[in-house]
Amino acid sequence: MRLHSFVFQVLPAVTLYQTTVAASWRTTTKHPSPTISVVQHIANAPNLENLAVRRHGQVLVTSISSSSIYQISPGNQNSPALVARVPGVTSLLGITELESDVFYINGANLTGFNIVPSSSTVFKLDMRPFSDGAARLSLVTKIPEAGLLNGISRLSWHDTSSLFLADSVSGVVLKINVHTGKYEIALEDPTLSITKEGIPIGVNGIVTHRDTLFFTNTNQGLFAKVPISLSTGLAIGPVDIIIDGTLVANDDFVRKEGMDCQQWAKYYHRG
């Protein structure tokens, strides 16, 4: 099952859901209601946070209430497989694939919205040896200046060194070289920040598509995009707000294959 067959927002409980849309986005602007079915129940990982789909369809899942990474296989009723326990953190957040079957994960120590200062950490998870029963987990770097590393996305499909990291508390997007561990602020804008009372999570989900970074801001209730340089990761134009202030608890998202930006925005606004 490929990534574009999933459309997810927040996963607040212990059940992973699959959604499918029957109609073609290329032939209609009427948005059909998705069909939702339970893929698997993960009893030991409450408050599911993020996921990544492996090349053969297995799904890696993180939880903000657990330091364990699980793998589920849609269509297979076997229990979720424990992939790794991540040391030194209590919560796992964003996860993304950078090289084939090599994933990177944001971790931290938090309970609810209470974050232990200087606990944000980036880990590497190499799934290539997992067929033998053990994935390789390693530390990329700690980022003590970060408020809370949350969303994560590769810079471009041709770059196997660079990742974007959303700092939901500081309201910035960092760029990190996963081979050297060096990082810097790539994007800083009021649309990434916490600006009002409510959920204290600014920039949250992030996804790059070609030379554009799409992002949500939970505190401001917005969905936006910004053009970026694929070499530096810096903005090369202003932020364009697609949905302004009307989203509630907006979190992670994926882009459906064949869906243009406006269709994507209209569908996301329905959620």
Coordinates of C-alpha atoms in Angstrom, one line a residue:
M1 CA 0.0 0.0 0.0
R2 CA 1.5 3.3 -1.1
L3 CA 1.7 6.5 0.9
H4 CA -0.7 8.4 -1.3
S5 CA -3.5 6.0 -0.4
F6 CA -3.6 7.3 3.2
V7 CA -5.1 10.6 4.3
F8 CA -4.5 11.2 8.0
Q9 CA -4.8 14.1 10.4
V10 CA -4.5 13.7 14.2
L11 CA -4.5 10.2 15.6
P12 CA -5.5 10.8 19.3
A13 CA -6.3 7.3 20.3
V14 CA -4.8 3.8 20.2
T15 CA -6.3 2.7 16.9
L16 CA -4.8 3.3 13.5
Y17 CA -7.3 4.1 10.7
Q18 CA -7.1 3.8 7.0
T19 CA -9.2 6.2 4.8
T20 CA -9.9 5.7 1.1
V21 CA -11.7 8.0 -1.4
A22 CA -13.7 6.3 -4.1
A23 CA -14.0 9.2 -6.6
S24 CA -11.3 10.6 -8.8
W25 CA -10.0 14.1 -7.8
R26 CA -9.2 14.7 -11.5
T27 CA -12.8 14.4 -12.6
T28 CA -14.9 16.1 -9.8
T29 CA -14.7 19.0 -7.4
K30 CA -17.4 17.4 -5.2
H31 CA -15.5 15.9 -2.3
P32 CA -16.8 12.4 -1.4
S33 CA -16.8 11.3 2.2
P34 CA -13.9 8.9 2.9
T35 CA -14.5 5.3 4.1
I36 CA -12.8 4.7 7.4
S37 CA -11.8 1.2 8.6
V38 CA -9.6 0.0 11.5
V39 CA -6.2 -1.2 10.4
Q40 CA -4.9 -2.3 13.8
H41 CA -5.2 -1.7 17.5
I42 CA -2.0 -0.9 19.3
A43 CA -2.6 -1.5 22.9
N44 CA 0.8 -0.5 24.2
A45 CA 1.1 2.8 22.3
P46 CA -1.6 5.3 23.5
N47 CA -1.9 8.7 21.8
L48 CA -0.5 7.8 18.4
E49 CA 1.3 10.7 16.9
N50 CA 2.9 10.0 13.4
L51 CA 3.5 7.3 10.9
A52 CA 5.7 6.4 7.9
V53 CA 5.0 3.8 5.3
R54 CA 7.7 1.4 4.2
R55 CA 8.2 0.4 0.6
H56 CA 6.2 -2.8 0.9
G57 CA 3.3 -1.2 2.8
Q58 CA 4.2 -1.8 6.4
V59 CA 3.5 1.2 8.6
L60 CA 5.9 2.5 11.3
V61 CA 4.0 4.3 14.1
T62 CA 5.1 6.7 16.9
S63 CA 3.3 7.7 20.0
I64 CA 3.7 10.8 22.2
S65 CA 3.1 8.6 25.2
S66 CA 5.7 5.9 24.5
S67 CA 9.3 5.6 23.4
S68 CA 8.6 2.5 21.5
I69 CA 8.3 2.3 17.7
Y70 CA 5.9 -0.3 16.3
Q71 CA 5.3 -1.7 12.8
I72 CA 1.9 -2.8 11.6
S73 CA 1.1 -4.7 8.4
P74 CA -2.3 -3.6 6.9
G75 CA -4.3 -6.8 6.0
N76 CA -2.3 -8.9 8.5
Q77 CA -4.0 -9.7 11.8
N78 CA -0.7 -10.4 13.6
S79 CA 0.1 -8.3 16.6
P80 CA 2.1 -5.1 15.9
A81 CA 5.8 -5.7 15.9
L82 CA 8.0 -3.8 18.3
V83 CA 10.7 -2.3 16.2
A84 CA 12.8 -0.4 18.7
R85 CA 12.7 1.3 22.1
V86 CA 14.3 4.7 22.0
P87 CA 16.4 5.5 25.0
G88 CA 16.5 8.8 26.9
V89 CA 13.0 10.1 25.8
T90 CA 9.4 9.4 26.8
S91 CA 7.8 10.6 23.6
L92 CA 8.2 10.1 19.9
L93 CA 6.8 12.6 17.3
G94 CA 7.6 13.1 13.6
I95 CA 9.1 10.3 11.5
T96 CA 10.1 10.4 7.9
E97 CA 12.1 8.3 5.4
L98 CA 15.3 9.9 3.9
E99 CA 17.1 7.0 2.3
S100 CA 15.4 3.8 1.2
D101 CA 14.2 2.1 4.5
V102 CA 16.2 4.6 6.6
F103 CA 14.0 6.8 8.8
Y104 CA 14.5 9.7 11.1
I105 CA 12.5 10.4 14.3
N106 CA 12.0 13.4 16.6
G107 CA 12.0 12.5 20.3
A108 CA 11.5 14.4 23.5
N109 CA 10.4 14.2 27.2
L110 CA 6.9 15.5 27.7
T111 CA 3.7 14.9 29.5
G112 CA 0.8 16.6 27.8
F113 CA 2.0 20.0 27.0
N114 CA 4.7 20.0 29.7
I115 CA 8.0 19.7 28.0
V116 CA 11.3 18.9 29.7
P117 CA 13.7 21.7 28.5
S118 CA 16.6 20.7 26.3
S119 CA 15.2 17.2 25.7
S120 CA 14.5 17.4 21.9
T121 CA 16.6 14.8 20.1
V122 CA 16.8 13.4 16.5
F123 CA 17.3 9.6 16.0
K124 CA 18.1 7.5 13.0
L125 CA 16.2 4.2 12.5
D126 CA 17.7 1.8 9.9
M127 CA 15.1 -0.8 9.0
R128 CA 17.2 -2.6 6.4
P129 CA 18.3 -5.4 8.8
F130 CA 14.8 -5.7 10.4
S131 CA 14.1 -8.9 8.4
D132 CA 16.6 -10.5 10.8
G133 CA 14.7 -9.2 13.8
A134 CA 16.5 -6.1 14.8
A135 CA 16.5 -2.6 13.4
R136 CA 19.5 -0.3 14.0
L137 CA 18.8 2.7 16.1
S138 CA 21.3 5.5 16.6
L139 CA 21.5 9.1 17.8
V140 CA 21.9 11.8 15.2
T141 CA 22.1 14.7 17.7
K142 CA 20.5 16.5 20.6
I143 CA 19.1 20.0 20.0
P144 CA 19.0 21.6 23.4
E145 CA 17.9 25.0 22.0
A146 CA 14.7 23.5 20.5
G147 CA 11.4 24.0 22.3
L148 CA 9.8 20.9 20.9
L149 CA 10.8 19.1 17.7
N150 CA 7.6 17.9 16.1
G151 CA 7.0 17.6 12.4
I152 CA 9.8 16.4 10.1
S153 CA 10.2 16.3 6.3
R154 CA 13.0 15.8 3.8
L155 CA 14.2 18.9 2.0
S156 CA 14.0 17.3 -1.4
W157 CA 13.8 13.9 -3.0
H158 CA 17.3 14.3 -4.4
D159 CA 18.9 15.2 -1.1
T160 CA 19.7 12.3 1.3
S161 CA 21.5 14.5 3.8
S162 CA 19.0 17.3 4.8
L163 CA 15.8 17.3 6.8
F164 CA 13.4 20.0 8.0
L165 CA 12.4 19.9 11.7
A166 CA 9.4 21.9 12.9
D167 CA 10.0 23.4 16.3
S168 CA 6.4 23.8 17.6
V169 CA 7.3 25.9 20.6
S170 CA 10.0 28.2 19.2
G171 CA 8.0 28.7 16.0
V172 CA 10.8 28.0 13.5
V173 CA 11.8 25.3 11.0
L174 CA 15.3 24.0 11.4
K175 CA 17.4 22.4 8.7
I176 CA 19.7 19.5 9.8
N177 CA 22.5 17.6 8.1
V178 CA 21.9 14.1 9.4
H179 CA 25.5 13.0 8.5
T180 CA 27.2 15.8 10.5
G181 CA 24.5 16.6 13.0
K182 CA 24.9 20.3 12.2
Y183 CA 21.7 22.3 12.2
E184 CA 20.5 25.9 11.7
I185 CA 17.3 27.9 11.5
A186 CA 16.0 27.7 7.9
L187 CA 12.6 29.4 8.2
E188 CA 11.4 32.0 10.7
D189 CA 8.0 33.7 10.2
P190 CA 5.0 34.9 12.2
T191 CA 2.9 32.2 10.6
L192 CA 5.1 29.6 12.3
S193 CA 4.7 31.0 15.8
I194 CA 2.4 30.8 18.8
T195 CA 0.5 34.1 18.8
K196 CA -2.6 33.5 21.0
E197 CA -4.0 31.6 23.9
G198 CA -5.1 28.0 23.3
I199 CA -3.1 25.0 22.2
P200 CA 0.6 25.9 22.7
I201 CA 1.7 24.3 19.4
G202 CA 2.8 26.5 16.6
V203 CA 4.2 25.0 13.4
N204 CA 3.3 21.4 13.5
G205 CA 3.0 19.1 10.4
I206 CA 5.4 19.9 7.5
V207 CA 5.6 18.4 4.0
T208 CA 7.8 19.4 1.1
H209 CA 6.6 19.0 -2.4
R210 CA 9.0 20.0 -5.2
D211 CA 10.2 23.5 -4.2
T212 CA 7.5 24.3 -1.7
L213 CA 7.1 23.6 2.0
F214 CA 3.6 23.1 3.2
F215 CA 2.9 23.4 6.9
T216 CA 0.1 23.7 9.6
N217 CA 0.1 25.9 12.6
T218 CA -2.1 24.4 15.3
N219 CA -2.2 27.5 17.6
Q220 CA -3.2 29.8 14.7
G221 CA -5.4 27.3 13.0
L222 CA -3.8 27.8 9.6
F223 CA -2.5 25.8 6.6
A224 CA 0.1 27.5 4.5
K225 CA 3.0 27.1 2.0
V226 CA 6.3 28.8 1.3
P227 CA 8.7 28.5 -1.7
I228 CA 12.1 27.2 -0.7
S229 CA 15.6 26.9 -2.2
L230 CA 16.3 23.2 -2.6
S231 CA 20.0 23.8 -2.0
T232 CA 19.8 26.0 1.2
G233 CA 16.3 25.3 2.5
L234 CA 15.8 29.0 2.9
A235 CA 12.6 30.8 1.8
I236 CA 12.8 32.4 -1.6
G237 CA 9.4 34.0 -1.4
P238 CA 6.7 35.0 1.0
V239 CA 4.4 32.7 3.0
D240 CA 1.1 32.0 1.2
I241 CA -1.7 31.2 3.7
I242 CA -4.1 28.7 2.1
I243 CA -6.5 28.3 5.0
D244 CA -6.5 31.1 7.6
G245 CA -7.6 30.6 11.2
T246 CA -10.5 28.2 10.7
L247 CA -8.8 24.8 11.3
V248 CA -9.2 23.1 14.7
A249 CA -6.4 21.0 16.1
N250 CA -4.8 20.7 12.7
D251 CA -1.7 18.4 12.8
D252 CA -0.1 16.2 10.2
F253 CA -1.2 15.6 6.6
V254 CA -0.1 14.0 3.3
R255 CA -0.6 15.0 -0.3
K256 CA -2.7 12.7 -2.4
E257 CA -1.1 11.8 -5.7
G258 CA -2.6 13.7 -8.6
M259 CA -4.3 16.3 -6.3
D260 CA -3.2 19.9 -7.0
C261 CA -2.8 22.5 -4.3
Q262 CA -6.3 24.0 -4.5
Q263 CA -8.0 20.6 -4.4
W264 CA -5.7 19.6 -1.5
A265 CA -6.6 22.7 0.4
K266 CA -10.4 22.3 -0.1
Y267 CA -10.2 18.7 1.0
Y268 CA -8.1 19.6 4.1
H269 CA -10.5 22.3 5.0
R270 CA -13.4 19.8 5.1
G271 CA -11.7 17.9 8.0

